[in-house]
C-alpha positions as a printed Julia matrix, in Angstrom:
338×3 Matrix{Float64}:
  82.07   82.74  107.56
  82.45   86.33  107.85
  83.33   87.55  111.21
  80.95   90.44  112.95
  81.85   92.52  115.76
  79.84   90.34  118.08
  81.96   87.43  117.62
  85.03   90.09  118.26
  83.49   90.62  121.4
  82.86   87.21  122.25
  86.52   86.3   121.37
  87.83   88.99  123.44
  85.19   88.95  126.16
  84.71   92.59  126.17
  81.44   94.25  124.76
  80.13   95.18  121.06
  80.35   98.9   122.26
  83.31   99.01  123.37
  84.61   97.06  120.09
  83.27   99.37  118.32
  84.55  102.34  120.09
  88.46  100.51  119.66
  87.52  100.16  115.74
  86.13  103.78  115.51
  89.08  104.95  117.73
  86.9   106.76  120.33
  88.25  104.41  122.88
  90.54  106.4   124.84
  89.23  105.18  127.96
  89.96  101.65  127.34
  93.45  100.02  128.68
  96.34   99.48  126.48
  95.48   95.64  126.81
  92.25   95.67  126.19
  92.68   97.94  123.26
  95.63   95.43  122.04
  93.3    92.11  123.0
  90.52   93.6   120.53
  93.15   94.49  117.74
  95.37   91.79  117.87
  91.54   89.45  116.81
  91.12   92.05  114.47
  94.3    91.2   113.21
  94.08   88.19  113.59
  90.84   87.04  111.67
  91.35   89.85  109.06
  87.88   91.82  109.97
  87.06   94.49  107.76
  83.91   96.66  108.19
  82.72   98.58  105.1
  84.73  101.56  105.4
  83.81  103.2   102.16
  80.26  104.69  103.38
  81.82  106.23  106.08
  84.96  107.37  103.96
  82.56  109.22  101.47
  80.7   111.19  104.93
  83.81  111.78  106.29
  86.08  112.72  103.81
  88.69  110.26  104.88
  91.08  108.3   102.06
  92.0   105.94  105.27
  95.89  105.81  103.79
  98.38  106.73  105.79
 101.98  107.98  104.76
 104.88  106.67  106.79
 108.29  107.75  105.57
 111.59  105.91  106.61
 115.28  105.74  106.19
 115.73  102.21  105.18
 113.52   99.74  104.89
 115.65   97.23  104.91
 117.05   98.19  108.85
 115.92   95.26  111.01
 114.42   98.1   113.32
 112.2    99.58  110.77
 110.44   96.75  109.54
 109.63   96.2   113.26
 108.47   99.45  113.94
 105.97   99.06  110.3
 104.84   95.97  112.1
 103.87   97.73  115.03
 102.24  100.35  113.08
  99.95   98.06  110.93
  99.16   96.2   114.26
  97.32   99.82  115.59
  96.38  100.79  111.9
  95.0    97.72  109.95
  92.15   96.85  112.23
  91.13  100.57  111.9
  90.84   99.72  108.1
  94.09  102.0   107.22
  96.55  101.4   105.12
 100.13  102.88  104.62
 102.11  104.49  102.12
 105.71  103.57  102.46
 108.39  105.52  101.39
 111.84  104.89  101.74
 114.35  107.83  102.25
 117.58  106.41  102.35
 118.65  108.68  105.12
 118.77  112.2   102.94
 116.55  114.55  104.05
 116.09  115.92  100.15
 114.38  112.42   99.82
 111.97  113.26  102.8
 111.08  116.56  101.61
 110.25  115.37   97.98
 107.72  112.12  100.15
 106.08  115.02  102.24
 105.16  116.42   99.16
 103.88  114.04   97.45
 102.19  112.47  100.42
  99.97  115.62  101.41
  99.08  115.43   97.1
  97.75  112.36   97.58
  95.5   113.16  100.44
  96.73  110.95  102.65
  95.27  111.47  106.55
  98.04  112.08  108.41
 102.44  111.18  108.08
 104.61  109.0   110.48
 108.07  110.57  109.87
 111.0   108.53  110.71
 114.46  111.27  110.56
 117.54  111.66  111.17
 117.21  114.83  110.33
 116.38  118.12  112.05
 113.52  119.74  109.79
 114.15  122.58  108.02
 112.04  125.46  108.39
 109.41  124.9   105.88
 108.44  121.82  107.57
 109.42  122.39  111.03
 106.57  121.68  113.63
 105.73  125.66  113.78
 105.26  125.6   109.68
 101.95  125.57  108.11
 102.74  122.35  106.09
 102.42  120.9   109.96
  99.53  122.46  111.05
  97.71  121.25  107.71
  98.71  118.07  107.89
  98.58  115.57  111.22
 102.44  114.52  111.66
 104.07  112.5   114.31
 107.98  112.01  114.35
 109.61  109.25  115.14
 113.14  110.93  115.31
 114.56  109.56  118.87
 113.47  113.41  120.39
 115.96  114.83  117.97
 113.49  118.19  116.91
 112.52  119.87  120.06
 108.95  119.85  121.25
 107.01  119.47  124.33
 104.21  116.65  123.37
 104.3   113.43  121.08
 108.01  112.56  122.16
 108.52  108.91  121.52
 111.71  108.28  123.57
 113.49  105.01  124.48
 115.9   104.96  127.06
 119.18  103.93  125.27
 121.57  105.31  127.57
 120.26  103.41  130.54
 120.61  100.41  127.99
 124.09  100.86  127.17
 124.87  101.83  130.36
 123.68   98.75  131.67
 125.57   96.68  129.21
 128.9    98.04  129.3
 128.6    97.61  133.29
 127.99   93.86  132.84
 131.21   93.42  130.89
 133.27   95.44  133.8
 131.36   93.33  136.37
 132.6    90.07  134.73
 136.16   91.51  134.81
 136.6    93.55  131.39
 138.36   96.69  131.42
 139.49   96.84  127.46
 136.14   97.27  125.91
 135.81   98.51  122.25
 132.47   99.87  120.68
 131.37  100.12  117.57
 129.22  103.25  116.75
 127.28  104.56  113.47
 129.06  107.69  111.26
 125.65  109.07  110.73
 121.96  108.5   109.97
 119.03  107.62  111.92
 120.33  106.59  115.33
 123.13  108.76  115.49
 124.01  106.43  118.95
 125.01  109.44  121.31
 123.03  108.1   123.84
 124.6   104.91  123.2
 127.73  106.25  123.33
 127.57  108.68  126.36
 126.25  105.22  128.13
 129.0   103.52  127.27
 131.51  106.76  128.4
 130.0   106.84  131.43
 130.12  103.74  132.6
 134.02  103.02  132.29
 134.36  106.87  133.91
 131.94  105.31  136.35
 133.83  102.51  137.18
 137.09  103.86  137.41
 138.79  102.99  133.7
 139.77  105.46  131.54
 138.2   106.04  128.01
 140.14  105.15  125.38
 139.23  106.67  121.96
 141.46  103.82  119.72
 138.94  100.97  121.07
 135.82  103.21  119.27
 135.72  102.41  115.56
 132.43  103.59  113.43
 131.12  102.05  110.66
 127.32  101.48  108.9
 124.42   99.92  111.16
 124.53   96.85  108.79
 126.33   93.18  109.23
 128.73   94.4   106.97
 129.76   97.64  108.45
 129.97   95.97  111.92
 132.39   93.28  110.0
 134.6    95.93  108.35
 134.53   98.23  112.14
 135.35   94.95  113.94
 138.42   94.08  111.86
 140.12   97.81  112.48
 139.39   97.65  116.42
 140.64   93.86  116.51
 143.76   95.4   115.65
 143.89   96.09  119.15
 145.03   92.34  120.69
 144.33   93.34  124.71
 140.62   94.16  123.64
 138.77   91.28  125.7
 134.76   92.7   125.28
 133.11   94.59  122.62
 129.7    96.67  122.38
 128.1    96.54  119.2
 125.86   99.38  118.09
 123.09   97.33  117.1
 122.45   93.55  116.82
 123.25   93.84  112.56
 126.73   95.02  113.54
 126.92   92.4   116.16
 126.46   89.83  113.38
 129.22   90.99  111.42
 131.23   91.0   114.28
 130.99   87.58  115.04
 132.17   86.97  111.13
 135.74   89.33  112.23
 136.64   87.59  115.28
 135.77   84.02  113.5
 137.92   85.08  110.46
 141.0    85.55  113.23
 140.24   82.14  114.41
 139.22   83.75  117.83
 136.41   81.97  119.49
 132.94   83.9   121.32
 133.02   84.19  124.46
 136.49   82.6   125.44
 138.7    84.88  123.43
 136.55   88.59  122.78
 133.34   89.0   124.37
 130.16   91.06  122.89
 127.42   92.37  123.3
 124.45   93.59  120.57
 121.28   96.34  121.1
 117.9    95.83  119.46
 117.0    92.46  120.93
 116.24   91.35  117.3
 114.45   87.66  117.2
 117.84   86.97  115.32
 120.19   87.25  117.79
 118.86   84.26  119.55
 119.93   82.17  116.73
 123.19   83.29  116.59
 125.92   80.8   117.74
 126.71   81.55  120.96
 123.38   83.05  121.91
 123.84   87.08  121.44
 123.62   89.32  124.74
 121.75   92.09  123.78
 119.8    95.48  124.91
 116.17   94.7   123.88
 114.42   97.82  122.75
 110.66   97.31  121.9
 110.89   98.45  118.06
 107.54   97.43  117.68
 105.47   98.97  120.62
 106.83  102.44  119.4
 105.36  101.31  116.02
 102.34  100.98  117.49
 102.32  104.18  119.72
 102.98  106.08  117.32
 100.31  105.29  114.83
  98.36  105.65  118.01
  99.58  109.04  118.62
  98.79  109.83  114.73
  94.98  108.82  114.54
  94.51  110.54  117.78
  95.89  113.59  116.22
  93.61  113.08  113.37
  90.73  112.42  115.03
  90.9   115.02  117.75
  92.97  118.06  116.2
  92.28  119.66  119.28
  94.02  117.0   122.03
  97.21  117.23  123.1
  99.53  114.01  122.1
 101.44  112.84  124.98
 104.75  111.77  125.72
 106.2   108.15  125.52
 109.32  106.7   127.28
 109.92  103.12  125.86
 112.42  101.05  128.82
 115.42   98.87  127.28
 115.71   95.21  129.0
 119.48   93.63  129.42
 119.09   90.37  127.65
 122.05   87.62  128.94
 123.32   84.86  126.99
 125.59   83.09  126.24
 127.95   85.57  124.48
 129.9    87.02  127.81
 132.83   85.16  129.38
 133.56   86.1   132.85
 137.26   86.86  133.52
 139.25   85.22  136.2
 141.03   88.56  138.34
 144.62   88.21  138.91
């Protein structure tokens, strides 16, 4: 049985108006619950309206281009999940391209995205745009763009921002509260995060509390299980490290793998904690700790952000600030004090 938008309504227990005005994204007066109640149905019970009579009036291909670093980043595939939650029940559908971090890459899908008429571009960088396609060029006012690029290219509207240094901050505290004062990190080389903010957190904290930083206990490596695996075993060199902050949950994974391989136990021997608050890191043995970030509501805010911007040129996009959440298990021993 096909589903109409009265049964939506029904389900949802709003009205076929303002269903319709959700699915026709003229519903800017509705509440962010209400709006995700209606979608998540949507969603849910795969509802499609004919789109293609309206696409022919209104000129729209209903595709939208979304360019990331890596797919294959636990974050990212959150953040398309989000996305597709905001677009799909509007009856768009993305383009994905992949950069692999290098902006050359980017430039070449910006290209071929506006050639293929797509409505609008969710750009995810690590880059700072180059001229030709910074948000003053005429490639940007042609085409509706919204970065996703942690605030790094200056602006004063459509900011997506999550508040990672509060996270780290926060984490790196919890270890010194429980008695750690030799606390490693392990932070990117470069790409998409570039964890400053991470970083300056964790800084801050041991200035904050009295212990002096200690540049031997940083060691960078890639944002994957492996380069958290390959950081871990240079900063284990260090045998008074009793805590260490991992980058991301991925490089929390591998560092479990290190400190097994010594035949060094979690928590009782080396402490750690993750950042993501990936679904995985509940599975991992002992529970992770971890900075939850909410990959896939900026997903969704930002397609938000993007029809908006399609649909009313004129409107001013808003700015977003996305709160990190301390997640405690079972991965943090407390230490006895001498």
């Amino acid at each position: 049985m096909k589903l109409t938008i009265r049964d939506i309504a029904e389900m949802a227990g709003v009205s076929v108006t303002t269903v319709s005005q959700i699915l026709n994204n003229k519903g800017s007066r509705f509440s962010d619950k209400t709006r995700k109640k209606v979608l998540n149905i949507v969603n849910e019970h795969h509802y499609k309206p004919d789109y293609f009579a309206s696409n022919v009036i209104n000129r729209h291909s209903k595709t939208i281009g979304m360019i990331v670093p890596d797919v294959t980043d636990f974050f990212f595939s959150k953040l398309i999940e989000g996305v597709e939650s905001y677009l799909n029940p509007l009856g768009y559908v993305i383009m994905l391209c992949n950069s692999r971090h290098s902006q050359e890459n980017e430039i070449k899908y910006l290209k071929e995205l506006a050639h293929r008429s797509v409505d609008g571009i969710l750009l995810a960088t690590p880059n700072v745009l180059p001229d030709d396609y910074s948000l003053d060029s005429g490639f940007y006012k042609n085409m509706p763009i919204i970065l996703i690029d942690r605030g790094l290219n200056t602006r004063d509207n459509g900011r997506l921002i999550v508040k990672e240094y509060e996270g780290a901050y926060q984490a790196v505290s919890l270890f010194i509260k429980n008695g750690h004062t030799k606390i490693g990190m392990l932070k990117e080389t470069t790409g998409y995060y570039q964890l400053e903010e991470r970083f300056n957190g964790y800084r801050h904290a041991l200035k904050d509390h009295g212990i002096p930083f200690n540049g031997k206990y940083v060691e960078q490596g890639e944002l994957t299980v492996q380069g958290g695996y390959e950081a871990s075993k240079r900063l284990l060199k260090h045998k008074d490290l009793t805590a260490i902050f991992c980058g991301n949950d991925a490089m929390a994974i591998g560092c479990y793998q290190a400190i097994d391989e010594l035949g060094k136990k979690i928590p009782d021997d080396i402490s750690v904690i993750g950042f993501d608050g990936l679904k995985l890191s509940e599975y991992m043995i002992p529970q992770l700790t971890t900075v939850k970030q909410p990959s896939s509501d900026i997903g969704f805010y930002a397609a938000r952000f993007l029809i908006d911007t399609i649909e009313f040129p004129q409107r001013k996009v808003p700015n977003k600030v996305f709160e990190t959440k301390l997640i405690i298990r079972e991965s943090i021993k407390t230490l006895t004090k001498g």
